[in-house]
XYZ file of N, CA and C in Angstrom:
831
model
N 0.233 -11.829 -23.342
C -0.252 -10.761 -22.419
C -0.455 -10.852 -21.312
N -1.692 -11.152 -20.757
C -2.224 -11.211 -19.685
C -1.475 -11.845 -18.653
N -0.071 -12.446 -19.344
C 1.099 -13.090 -18.084
C 1.703 -12.240 -18.159
N 2.149 -11.150 -18.149
C 3.084 -9.834 -18.317
C 2.245 -8.884 -17.707
N 1.286 -8.675 -17.905
C 0.799 -6.940 -17.353
C 0.101 -7.783 -16.097
N -0.326 -8.824 -15.765
C -1.333 -9.232 -14.717
C -0.622 -8.894 -14.067
N 0.123 -8.851 -13.713
C 1.462 -8.772 -12.259
C 0.438 -7.611 -11.672
N 0.080 -6.464 -12.441
C -0.112 -5.839 -12.206
C -1.604 -5.525 -11.386
N -2.338 -6.391 -11.979
C -3.943 -5.789 -11.198
C -4.296 -6.039 -9.793
N -4.776 -5.425 -9.502
C -4.906 -5.811 -7.663
C -6.363 -6.357 -7.451
N -6.452 -7.105 -7.680
C -7.945 -7.658 -7.826
C -8.658 -7.804 -9.054
N -9.916 -8.097 -8.956
C -10.607 -8.823 -10.062
C -11.354 -6.734 -10.176
N -11.337 -5.864 -8.843
C -12.291 -5.290 -9.521
C -11.471 -3.225 -9.428
N -10.014 -3.937 -9.339
C -9.420 -3.110 -9.696
C -9.597 -1.428 -10.476
N -9.502 -0.694 -9.687
C -9.652 0.785 -10.270
C -8.711 0.992 -11.295
N -8.035 0.870 -11.459
C -6.493 1.329 -12.082
C -5.747 0.113 -13.388
N -7.030 -1.226 -13.366
C -6.975 -1.831 -14.113
C -7.985 -2.697 -14.907
N -8.095 -2.563 -16.444
C -9.101 -3.831 -16.366
C -8.954 -4.581 -17.582
N -9.330 -5.316 -17.612
C -9.428 -5.591 -19.284
C -10.851 -5.972 -19.963
N -11.199 -5.123 -20.674
C -12.542 -5.178 -21.821
C -12.941 -6.206 -21.872
N -13.796 -6.750 -22.606
C -14.788 -7.817 -22.814
C -14.058 -7.869 -24.646
N -13.316 -7.164 -25.452
C -12.068 -7.712 -26.407
C -11.072 -8.399 -26.208
N -10.574 -8.219 -24.383
C -9.528 -8.999 -24.475
C -8.328 -7.874 -24.231
N -8.415 -6.486 -24.191
C -7.038 -5.741 -24.569
C -7.208 -5.693 -23.014
N -6.720 -4.917 -22.520
C -6.248 -4.494 -21.181
C -5.715 -3.265 -21.031
N -6.184 -2.089 -20.078
C -5.865 -0.881 -19.903
C -5.456 -0.329 -18.271
N -4.702 0.378 -18.499
C -4.024 0.388 -17.529
C -3.930 2.025 -17.146
N -4.544 2.639 -15.737
C -4.375 3.782 -15.509
C -2.996 4.059 -14.729
N -2.123 5.212 -14.891
C -1.240 5.542 -14.206
C 0.010 6.714 -14.330
N 0.216 7.001 -12.607
C 0.283 8.475 -12.807
C 1.738 8.462 -13.661
N 2.777 8.690 -14.359
C 3.543 8.856 -14.920
C 4.082 10.282 -14.281
N 5.842 10.597 -14.613
C 6.159 12.204 -14.265
C 5.321 13.440 -15.073
N 5.126 12.741 -15.832
C 4.198 13.572 -17.002
C 2.827 13.531 -16.437
N 2.220 13.300 -15.412
C 1.096 13.080 -15.298
C 0.218 12.499 -15.174
N -1.154 11.949 -15.297
C -1.766 10.715 -14.768
C -1.441 10.493 -16.224
N -2.056 9.590 -17.447
C -2.229 9.335 -18.169
C -3.164 7.455 -17.958
N -3.328 7.457 -19.592
C -3.991 5.517 -19.209
C -3.561 5.229 -21.035
N -2.802 3.312 -20.707
C -2.933 3.082 -21.896
C -3.491 2.042 -22.020
N -3.542 1.402 -22.949
C -4.554 -0.282 -23.583
C -3.470 -0.642 -24.149
N -3.275 -1.882 -24.885
C -2.524 -3.712 -25.341
C -3.966 -3.790 -25.729
N -3.660 -3.859 -26.893
C -4.678 -4.501 -27.755
C -3.720 -5.790 -28.376
N -4.086 -6.363 -28.190
C -3.898 -8.249 -29.532
C -4.309 -8.185 -30.545
N -3.704 -8.373 -31.548
C -4.336 -8.657 -32.799
C -3.296 -9.500 -33.828
N -3.781 -11.255 -33.403
C -2.750 -12.574 -34.282
C -1.048 -12.393 -33.078
N -0.548 -11.868 -33.778
C 1.009 -12.003 -33.464
C 1.172 -10.575 -33.244
N 0.257 -9.387 -33.593
C 1.222 -7.838 -32.949
C 0.256 -7.165 -31.812
N 0.983 -6.669 -31.190
C 0.540 -5.606 -29.838
C 0.162 -4.368 -30.078
N -0.915 -3.911 -30.335
C -0.904 -2.581 -30.492
C -1.268 -1.620 -29.113
N -0.551 -0.808 -28.966
C -0.980 0.668 -27.647
C -1.337 1.665 -28.365
N -2.441 2.440 -27.350
C -2.500 3.916 -27.206
C -3.148 4.117 -26.200
N -2.834 5.699 -25.651
C -2.401 6.235 -24.977
C -3.578 7.495 -24.902
N -3.819 8.061 -23.635
C -4.566 9.455 -23.441
C -3.643 9.946 -22.207
N -3.862 11.315 -22.067
C -4.112 12.301 -21.132
C -2.425 12.868 -20.964
N -1.847 13.438 -20.221
C -0.950 14.086 -19.978
C 0.276 12.851 -19.594
N 0.336 11.773 -19.531
C 1.464 11.085 -19.489
C 1.345 10.071 -20.644
N 0.409 10.293 -21.406
C 0.132 9.825 -22.533
C 2.187 9.097 -23.131
N 2.492 10.035 -23.941
C 3.871 9.923 -24.407
C 4.589 9.428 -23.922
N 4.752 9.331 -22.170
C 5.779 8.782 -21.662
C 5.215 7.235 -21.512
N 4.080 6.856 -21.438
C 3.433 5.307 -21.924
C 3.686 4.975 -22.745
N 3.333 5.445 -24.188
C 3.440 4.882 -25.183
C 5.184 4.745 -25.656
N 5.839 5.874 -24.885
C 8.287 5.706 -25.245
C 8.053 3.858 -24.167
N 7.174 3.727 -22.978
C 7.783 2.756 -21.883
C 6.822 1.171 -22.701
N 5.739 1.618 -23.736
C 4.878 0.158 -23.427
C 6.256 -1.193 -24.081
N 6.787 -0.822 -24.486
C 7.507 -2.224 -25.060
C 8.344 -2.444 -24.172
N 8.741 -1.757 -22.903
C 9.174 -2.411 -21.880
C 8.151 -2.994 -20.894
N 6.831 -2.250 -20.659
C 6.258 -3.400 -19.975
C 5.266 -4.488 -20.598
N 6.043 -5.117 -21.753
C 5.338 -6.067 -22.547
C 6.322 -6.717 -22.716
N 7.643 -5.942 -22.214
C 8.669 -7.319 -21.939
C 9.500 -7.196 -22.699
N 9.430 -6.683 -23.942
C 10.549 -6.633 -24.873
C 11.833 -6.983 -25.113
N 12.455 -5.843 -23.735
C 13.718 -6.094 -23.256
C 14.610 -6.595 -22.716
N 13.105 -7.773 -22.261
C 13.862 -9.491 -20.960
C 13.824 -9.834 -21.800
N 14.952 -11.185 -21.276
C 16.041 -11.855 -21.630
C 15.278 -13.136 -21.388
N 14.345 -13.910 -21.645
C 14.468 -14.605 -21.203
C 15.748 -16.307 -21.464
N 16.014 -16.313 -22.590
C 16.660 -16.832 -22.639
C 18.266 -17.162 -21.710
N 18.303 -16.137 -20.509
C 19.244 -16.069 -19.916
C 18.930 -17.121 -18.895
N 17.217 -17.818 -18.645
C 17.701 -18.992 -17.875
C 18.014 -20.043 -18.605
N 18.733 -20.983 -18.200
C 19.287 -22.349 -18.559
C 18.951 -23.802 -17.525
N 17.289 -24.089 -18.842
C 16.473 -24.737 -18.097
C 16.791 -26.395 -18.633
N 18.097 -26.132 -18.045
C 18.508 -27.710 -18.104
C 17.865 -29.351 -17.351
N 16.829 -28.592 -16.264
C 16.698 -29.614 -15.669
C 14.641 -29.703 -16.165
N 14.617 -31.072 -16.597
C 14.060 -31.625 -16.640
C 12.377 -31.026 -16.681
N 11.747 -31.299 -15.359
C 11.155 -30.102 -15.010
C 11.167 -29.098 -15.383
N 12.267 -27.813 -15.147
C 12.024 -26.702 -15.272
C 11.849 -26.629 -16.842
N 12.280 -27.467 -17.593
C 12.543 -27.197 -19.351
C 11.231 -27.393 -19.739
N 10.111 -28.713 -18.806
C 8.368 -28.202 -19.238
C 7.577 -27.393 -18.822
N 8.585 -26.664 -17.867
C 7.480 -25.913 -17.654
C 7.880 -24.586 -18.100
N 9.309 -24.096 -19.420
C 9.215 -23.334 -20.225
C 8.921 -23.190 -21.716
N 8.873 -24.695 -21.896
C 7.813 -25.052 -23.237
C 6.194 -24.848 -23.228
N 6.121 -25.036 -21.952
C 4.064 -24.565 -21.231
C 4.294 -23.110 -21.415
N 5.087 -22.619 -20.836
C 5.020 -21.005 -21.563
C 5.983 -19.984 -22.092
N 5.935 -20.391 -23.424
C 6.592 -20.305 -24.596
C 7.111 -18.524 -24.259
N 7.907 -18.292 -24.171
C 8.775 -16.468 -24.850
C 7.729 -16.065 -23.401
N 7.792 -16.573 -22.152
C 7.493 -15.501 -21.279
C 8.285 -14.711 -20.738
N 7.589 -13.399 -20.768
C 8.734 -12.050 -20.045
C 7.686 -12.069 -19.174
N 9.492 -10.643 -18.581
C 9.235 -9.760 -17.162
C 9.147 -8.476 -17.502
N 7.944 -7.854 -17.829
C 8.069 -6.911 -18.032
C 8.198 -6.082 -16.959
N 8.451 -4.433 -17.077
C 8.818 -3.203 -16.027
C 8.277 -1.935 -16.462
N 7.176 -1.609 -15.118
C 6.695 -0.374 -15.788
C 7.793 1.214 -15.052
N 8.884 1.265 -14.465
C 9.354 2.068 -13.818
C 8.680 2.596 -13.784
N 8.212 2.414 -12.366
C 7.090 3.685 -11.814
C 7.225 2.797 -10.418
N 8.407 3.050 -9.615
C 8.612 2.721 -8.435
C 7.386 2.646 -7.574
N 7.066 4.279 -7.355
C 5.825 4.453 -6.085
C 5.020 3.341 -6.039
N 4.806 3.897 -7.448
C 2.909 3.104 -7.226
C 3.192 1.338 -6.830
N 4.192 0.867 -7.047
C 4.533 -0.956 -6.800
C 4.866 -0.560 -5.887
N 5.711 -0.105 -4.802
C 5.746 -0.323 -4.122
C 4.605 0.523 -3.023
N 3.951 1.642 -3.030
C 2.289 1.808 -2.040
C 1.602 0.184 -2.345
N 1.865 0.048 -3.488
C 0.592 -0.796 -3.832
C 1.249 -2.510 -2.965
N 2.517 -2.769 -2.901
C 3.392 -3.709 -2.177
C 2.678 -3.691 -0.784
N 3.303 -2.112 -0.101
C 2.885 -1.581 1.507
C 1.259 -2.377 1.820
N 0.432 -1.571 0.698
C -0.942 -2.243 1.104
C -1.185 -3.876 1.408
N -0.588 -4.558 0.656
C -0.416 -6.240 0.819
C -0.079 -7.163 1.516
N 0.753 -5.918 2.597
C 2.167 -6.458 3.401
C 0.621 -7.421 5.060
N 0.957 -9.061 5.267
C 1.046 -9.492 5.888
C -1.055 -9.303 6.017
N -1.297 -9.729 5.057
C -2.820 -9.434 4.986
C -3.280 -10.311 3.752
N -4.681 -10.193 3.842
C -5.221 -11.708 2.614
C -5.103 -10.623 1.667
N -5.196 -11.641 0.077
C -5.427 -10.591 -0.858
C -7.081 -9.514 -1.630
N -7.949 -10.275 -0.456
C -9.433 -9.154 -0.118
C -8.924 -8.159 0.419
N -8.234 -8.204 1.604
C -8.052 -6.571 2.475
C -7.741 -6.145 1.677
N -6.390 -6.496 1.234
C -5.407 -5.445 0.720
C -6.332 -4.780 -1.050
N -6.551 -5.552 -1.597
C -7.595 -4.913 -3.089
C -8.418 -3.877 -2.407
N -9.566 -4.977 -1.483
C -10.242 -3.855 -0.276
C -10.074 -1.856 -0.065
N -8.550 -1.869 0.332
C -8.118 -0.546 0.517
C -7.891 0.002 -0.557
N -6.656 -0.707 -1.462
C -6.362 0.127 -2.770
C -8.230 0.405 -2.917
N -9.085 -0.184 -3.741
C -9.767 0.298 -4.718
C -10.327 1.593 -3.921
N -10.792 1.307 -2.521
C -11.180 2.743 -1.459
C -10.517 3.745 -1.154
N -9.219 3.880 -1.525
C -8.212 4.512 -1.753
C -7.771 6.011 -2.965
N -8.160 4.456 -4.022
C -8.370 4.992 -5.486
C -9.393 5.611 -5.802
N -10.192 5.225 -5.261
C -11.555 5.629 -5.388
C -11.829 7.364 -4.688
N -11.150 7.403 -3.611
C -11.252 9.017 -2.987
C -10.717 9.250 -3.190
N -9.076 9.141 -3.815
C -7.977 10.665 -3.814
C -8.036 9.706 -5.497
N -7.548 8.931 -6.031
C -7.020 9.001 -7.748
C -7.896 9.966 -8.123
N -7.325 11.296 -9.303
C -7.660 10.913 -10.541
C -8.780 10.210 -11.639
N -10.269 10.490 -11.655
C -10.216 10.219 -12.667
C -9.640 9.862 -14.193
N -9.603 8.414 -14.942
C -8.216 8.184 -15.684
C -8.852 8.673 -17.378
N -8.105 9.294 -18.095
C -8.477 10.036 -18.961
C -8.810 8.834 -20.528
N -9.430 8.929 -21.072
C -9.739 8.224 -22.323
C -10.906 7.392 -21.766
N -11.336 6.635 -23.534
C -12.910 6.490 -23.135
C -12.987 4.760 -22.009
N -12.807 5.222 -20.826
C -13.034 3.801 -19.906
C -13.467 4.239 -19.419
N -14.703 3.551 -18.005
C -14.971 2.548 -17.194
C -14.928 4.164 -16.478
N -16.212 4.849 -16.324
C -16.376 6.059 -15.261
C -15.484 5.808 -13.857
N -15.534 4.415 -13.396
C -15.147 4.326 -12.233
C -13.647 4.369 -12.064
N -12.412 4.251 -13.238
C -11.602 3.840 -13.345
C -10.217 5.247 -12.991
N -9.902 5.253 -12.059
C -9.008 6.006 -11.184
C -7.437 5.854 -11.637
N -6.725 6.812 -11.316
C -5.361 7.184 -11.907
C -5.061 7.086 -9.988
N -3.841 5.850 -9.814
C -3.126 5.967 -8.645
C -3.024 7.226 -8.446
N -3.097 7.604 -7.254
C -2.393 9.082 -6.955
C -1.153 9.541 -6.685
N -0.034 9.699 -6.745
C 0.791 10.752 -6.610
C 1.169 10.078 -5.750
N 2.687 10.140 -5.333
C 3.574 10.191 -4.011
C 3.369 11.378 -2.827
N 2.816 12.431 -3.397
C 2.420 13.730 -2.548
C 1.432 13.347 -1.797
N 0.623 12.945 -2.468
C -0.955 12.699 -2.024
C -1.248 11.592 -1.368
N -0.266 10.278 -0.756
C -0.737 9.480 -0.261
C -0.285 9.959 1.197
N 1.171 11.218 0.778
C 1.449 11.536 2.576
C 0.276 12.797 3.203
N -0.852 12.480 2.443
C -1.392 13.582 2.612
C -3.053 12.786 2.901
N -3.196 11.583 3.044
C -4.222 10.912 2.708
C -4.638 11.078 4.933
N -6.331 11.211 5.066
C -6.302 11.442 6.051
C -6.419 10.572 7.108
N -6.025 10.720 8.260
C -6.287 9.426 8.947
C -7.919 8.975 8.752
N -8.877 9.376 8.771
C -9.940 9.058 9.120
C -10.299 8.230 7.458
N -9.600 8.586 6.252
C -10.123 8.088 5.251
C -8.934 6.843 5.189
N -8.071 6.033 5.895
C -7.088 5.267 5.721
C -8.156 4.258 6.814
N -8.492 4.621 8.320
C -9.470 4.148 8.798
C -10.742 3.350 7.779
N -11.512 4.190 7.259
C -12.645 3.303 6.298
C -11.986 2.888 5.448
N -11.231 2.878 4.543
C -10.349 1.854 3.729
C -9.489 0.654 4.195
N -10.249 0.423 5.428
C -9.227 -1.180 5.887
C -7.649 -1.359 6.501
N -7.227 -0.021 6.281
C -5.394 -0.224 6.554
C -5.174 0.721 7.887
N -4.601 -0.535 8.830
C -4.378 -0.607 9.893
C -3.377 0.477 9.581
N -3.183 1.173 11.569
C -2.028 1.724 11.669
C -0.670 1.321 10.902
N -0.296 0.387 11.186
C 0.753 0.103 11.289
C 1.592 0.295 9.757
N 0.773 -0.016 8.500
C 1.024 0.174 6.991
C 0.700 1.588 6.802
N -0.584 2.223 7.349
C -0.160 3.661 7.134
C 0.701 4.415 7.148
N 1.292 3.938 8.704
C 2.826 4.390 8.952
C 3.538 4.168 7.587
N 3.954 3.386 7.859
C 4.793 2.400 6.209
C 4.665 3.280 5.289
N 3.274 3.500 5.003
C 3.131 4.161 3.266
C 3.517 5.974 3.950
N 2.854 6.678 4.609
C 3.379 7.885 4.927
C 5.343 7.773 5.296
N 5.848 7.493 5.997
C 7.103 7.426 5.696
C 7.781 7.328 4.687
N 7.878 5.982 3.997
C 7.950 5.993 2.246
C 7.842 7.218 1.653
N 6.553 7.664 1.481
C 6.184 8.426 0.539
C 7.050 10.098 0.872
N 7.621 10.219 2.013
C 9.061 11.200 2.554
C 10.065 11.142 1.612
N 10.610 9.823 0.773
C 11.595 9.117 0.127
C 11.782 10.003 -1.233
N 12.320 10.099 -2.252
C 12.245 9.524 -3.707
C 12.355 8.720 -4.019
N 10.973 7.627 -3.421
C 12.094 6.424 -4.053
C 12.393 5.663 -5.327
N 11.609 6.990 -6.085
C 12.039 6.452 -7.303
C 13.312 6.161 -7.843
N 14.285 6.526 -7.163
C 15.794 6.430 -7.122
C 17.058 5.536 -6.352
N 15.594 5.234 -5.768
C 16.274 4.126 -4.818
C 15.520 2.853 -4.738
N 15.410 2.061 -6.007
C 15.146 1.045 -5.757
C 15.478 -0.387 -5.252
N 17.069 0.011 -5.260
C 17.882 -0.675 -4.739
C 18.166 -0.588 -3.729
N 17.841 0.045 -2.476
C 17.598 0.096 -1.097
C 16.417 0.158 -0.345
N 15.075 -0.682 -0.853
C 14.190 -0.510 -0.409
C 13.849 -0.704 1.173
N 14.892 -1.639 1.465
C 14.941 -2.146 2.715
C 15.171 -1.288 3.604
N 16.059 -0.199 3.057
C 15.904 1.278 4.325
C 15.438 1.433 4.628
N 14.007 1.370 4.132
C 12.865 2.617 4.609
C 12.402 1.652 5.613
N 11.718 2.445 6.428
C 10.548 1.803 7.936
C 9.713 1.060 7.234
N 9.931 -0.257 7.681
C 9.149 -0.624 7.122
C 8.514 -2.012 5.725
N 9.709 -1.895 5.035
C 9.669 -2.508 3.896
C 10.963 -3.345 4.731
N 10.095 -4.563 4.081
C 11.236 -5.957 4.297
C 11.417 -6.467 2.754
N 12.101 -7.946 3.186
C 12.405 -8.164 0.648
C 11.322 -8.461 0.970
N 10.360 -9.288 1.157
C 8.867 -9.332 0.944
C 8.475 -8.058 -0.268
N 8.449 -6.914 0.122
C 8.020 -5.863 -0.459
C 8.918 -4.822 -1.438
N 9.839 -5.223 -1.101
C 10.870 -4.679 -1.575
C 11.163 -5.823 -3.426
N 11.177 -6.914 -2.481
C 11.065 -7.972 -4.146
C 9.308 -7.591 -4.761
N 8.424 -7.653 -4.163
C 7.479 -7.415 -5.050
C 7.224 -5.826 -6.053
N 8.176 -5.031 -5.357
C 8.189 -3.657 -6.198
C 9.261 -3.763 -7.126
N 10.302 -4.388 -7.011
C 11.450 -4.669 -8.243
C 10.569 -5.649 -8.918
N 10.234 -6.525 -8.620
C 9.432 -7.514 -10.049
C 8.611 -6.418 -11.053
N 8.026 -5.793 -10.205
C 6.745 -4.704 -11.417
C 7.596 -3.838 -11.836
N 8.050 -2.842 -10.934
C 8.907 -1.511 -11.720
C 9.969 -2.297 -12.440
N 10.639 -2.323 -12.487
C 12.328 -2.543 -12.398
C 12.425 -4.016 -13.512
N 11.398 -5.115 -13.194
C 11.047 -6.425 -14.101
C 12.599 -7.026 -13.949
N 12.853 -7.247 -12.318
C 13.626 -7.876 -12.036
C 13.921 -9.072 -11.657
N 14.251 -10.074 -12.735
C 13.994 -11.808 -12.640
C 15.036 -12.203 -11.766
N 15.246 -11.609 -10.851
C 16.340 -12.478 -9.616
C 15.040 -12.628 -8.592
N 14.083 -11.318 -8.265
C 13.915 -10.724 -6.888
C 13.028 -11.802 -5.829
N 13.055 -12.136 -5.148
C 12.670 -13.698 -4.560
C 11.477 -12.854 -3.288
N 10.320 -12.934 -3.450
C 9.421 -12.552 -2.353
C 9.264 -13.164 -1.353
N 10.397 -13.743 -0.198
C 10.356 -14.284 0.815
C 9.581 -13.806 2.198
N 8.652 -15.049 2.184
C 7.813 -14.728 3.374
C 6.289 -14.616 2.675
N 6.095 -14.515 1.354
C 5.131 -15.193 1.031
C 4.034 -16.039 1.088
N 2.467 -15.939 1.099
C 1.727 -16.707 1.882
C 2.070 -18.493 1.167
N 2.191 -17.953 -0.784
C 1.434 -18.897 -1.326
C 2.976 -19.514 -1.433
N 3.667 -18.323 -2.325
C 5.024 -18.814 -3.235
C 5.868 -19.797 -3.469
N 6.187 -20.481 -1.956
C 6.831 -21.365 -1.888
C 6.011 -22.512 -2.398
N 4.756 -22.738 -1.731
C 4.075 -23.681 -1.859
C 4.220 -24.309 -3.593
N 3.425 -22.646 -3.983
C 3.623 -23.343 -5.849
C 5.099 -22.983 -6.543
N 6.092 -23.054 -5.948
C 7.146 -23.477 -6.471
C 7.860 -25.064 -6.455
N 6.933 -25.383 -4.581
C 7.299 -26.572 -4.685
C 6.164 -27.930 -5.136
N 5.691 -27.488 -5.584
C 4.980 -28.291 -6.131
C 5.191 -28.602 -8.060
N 5.569 -27.164 -8.167
C 5.726 -27.709 -9.541
C 7.073 -27.751 -9.593
N 7.613 -28.199 -9.024
C 9.717 -28.885 -8.747
C 9.654 -29.815 -8.250
N 9.336 -29.915 -7.562
C 9.455 -31.317 -6.656
C 7.980 -32.281 -6.263
N 6.808 -31.229 -6.348
C 5.477 -31.933 -6.082
C 5.448 -32.306 -5.465
N 5.544 -31.139 -4.325
C 5.233 -31.296 -2.791
C 5.506 -29.534 -2.297
N 4.577 -29.424 -1.169
C 4.373 -28.314 -0.587
C 5.377 -28.014 -0.031
N 6.425 -27.069 0.567
C 6.983 -26.495 1.023
C 7.521 -25.020 1.836
N 8.673 -24.691 2.142
C 8.626 -23.725 3.274
C 9.762 -22.710 2.123
N 9.902 -21.706 2.653
C 10.488 -20.633 2.318
C 12.400 -21.037 2.091
N 12.851 -21.929 3.012
C 14.096 -22.293 3.693
C 14.212 -23.459 2.188
N 13.391 -24.180 2.082
C 13.419 -25.210 0.472
C 13.041 -24.346 -0.067
N 12.413 -23.688 -0.238
C 12.662 -22.681 -1.734
C 13.244 -21.927 -2.505
N 14.287 -21.306 -1.192
C 15.979 -20.709 -1.638
C 16.579 -21.543 -2.102
N 16.819 -23.215 -1.307
C 17.051 -24.283 -1.955
C 17.091 -24.538 -3.411
N 16.019 -24.828 -3.399
C 15.631 -25.323 -5.166
C 15.838 -24.554 -5.844
N 16.033 -23.103 -5.719
C 15.640 -21.316 -6.610
C 17.010 -21.635 -6.434
N 18.214 -21.868 -5.782
C 19.446 -21.368 -4.847
C 20.521 -22.000 -7.376
N 20.393 -22.793 -7.557
C 20.544 -22.842 -8.967
C 20.641 -22.666 -10.139
N 19.765 -21.722 -10.169
C 19.448 -20.943 -11.008
C 19.208 -19.126 -11.022
N 20.262 -18.904 -9.379
C 20.323 -17.596 -8.744
C 20.546 -16.338 -10.220
N 20.554 -15.268 -10.064
C 20.016 -14.343 -11.520
C 18.672 -14.199 -12.232
N 17.966 -15.584 -12.146
C 17.023 -15.733 -12.766
C 15.905 -16.333 -11.802
N 15.998 -15.991 -10.875
C 15.057 -17.237 -9.527
C 13.540 -16.359 -10.267
N 13.648 -14.871 -9.794
C 12.391 -14.720 -10.489
C 11.426 -15.517 -11.509
N 12.202 -15.557 -12.620
C 11.803 -15.864 -13.426
C 10.861 -17.638 -13.000
N 11.718 -18.435 -12.419
C 11.569 -19.263 -12.371
C 10.333 -19.750 -11.461
N 9.918 -18.777 -10.092
C 9.178 -18.278 -9.643
C 7.649 -17.839 -10.355
N 8.012 -17.953 -11.844
C 7.109 -17.032 -12.548
C 6.792 -18.387 -12.996
N 7.128 -18.860 -13.710
C 6.944 -19.379 -14.746
C 6.487 -21.001 -14.144
N 6.799 -20.826 -12.174
C 5.787 -22.154 -11.660
C 4.637 -21.585 -11.735
N 4.337 -20.060 -11.350
C 3.171 -19.915 -11.282
C 2.468 -20.212 -12.812
N 2.252 -19.715 -13.464
C 1.695 -19.176 -14.746
C 1.966 -20.837 -15.634
N 2.790 -21.603 -15.193
C 2.888 -22.989 -16.469
C 1.876 -24.024 -15.821
N 2.539 -23.750 -13.921
C 1.858 -25.126 -13.301
C 0.523 -24.707 -12.190
N 0.473 -23.530 -12.604
C -0.617 -22.859 -11.596
C -0.405 -23.126 -9.731
N -1.378 -22.622 -9.157
C -1.678 -21.949 -7.979
C -1.857 -24.045 -7.548
N -0.819 -24.305 -5.913
C -2.120 -25.501 -5.561
C -2.599 -26.023 -5.143
N -3.073 -26.883 -4.909
C -4.486 -26.940 -4.037
C -4.376 -26.595 -2.644
N -5.213 -25.890 -1.877
C -5.332 -24.827 -0.775
C -5.717 -26.212 0.286
N -4.778 -26.098 1.253
C -5.708 -27.277 2.402
C -5.379 -26.136 3.653
N -5.553 -26.276 4.616
C -5.317 -26.476 6.074
C -5.839 -24.828 6.644
N -5.677 -24.405 6.957
C -6.156 -23.082 7.926
C -6.002 -21.913 6.792
N -6.735 -20.973 6.189
C -5.920 -19.765 5.768
C -5.626 -18.813 6.309
N -5.229 -17.749 6.078
C -5.050 -16.523 6.046
C -6.823 -15.923 6.799
N -6.811 -14.804 7.865
C -8.080 -14.716 8.017
C -8.209 -13.207 7.319
N -9.658 -12.666 6.917
C -9.731 -11.518 6.084
C -10.024 -10.339 7.377
N -9.523 -9.325 7.429
C -9.941 -9.185 8.995
C -10.421 -7.539 8.447
N -11.341 -6.568 8.799
C -12.160 -5.645 8.384
C -11.957 -4.305 9.564
N -10.695 -3.718 9.584
C -10.454 -2.276 10.784
C -11.365 -1.572 10.664
N -12.203 -1.429 9.694
C -13.006 -0.180 9.642
C -13.678 -0.944 10.991
N -14.150 -1.326 11.378
C -15.383 -2.203 12.293
C -14.732 -1.537 14.128
N -13.332 -1.006 13.790
C -13.060 -1.420 15.487
C -13.163 0.130 15.518
């Protein structure tokens, strides 16, 4: 369950995602029907979903898709022994989908070319400032991510306080002028949205098993270490993934879950804080 839903978590202190002491997972989502909170709890082989708020029914109807029940892991033909071992280590791993393109897009824009620490800090601040309190029996600091219209109106002073620099602010504002829910296939036509951002959006919102986040800081090393035992670049990663075209993200996710992150060496991307500028 956590391997499927965990891709939506924006840091350990994400105001829209929580893991309860009993292991249940809570998500706050702004649905087409309004704000809602959904929780998933496992008991043996059974997962139960409950929801609250105006968006509760919408969330419950899509809960199976969020867990990847419509996903087809068998579409990946693991005829390579290394990949077959990864599949065996993560049996039944699925790719879920939220059907919330804007939510996935804006969070991915905030993560462009920065450390996770920097992106999560901005996400946390803006949700605290502009998100509605999450409905249901949730911690008081949980918030529903704002709808697209609210992101468009965020004051420049709050962008600055969040630590998000003008480039990402302008990208969010430009994207907020478009009804992106119907344009998931052409996201790169939006100003400031490249292949990396579009891929991460499609992965989370649509459960795209073939989306490849080219330009990611860690993904090539994860894939290279898992498949051939060495760190590689984007070009080599694409070569290794080419035989699995149509299922390339599924291979990436297997490498992440079944093999884990490689040991980090050398310079790391520095964390910046634009609030002091």
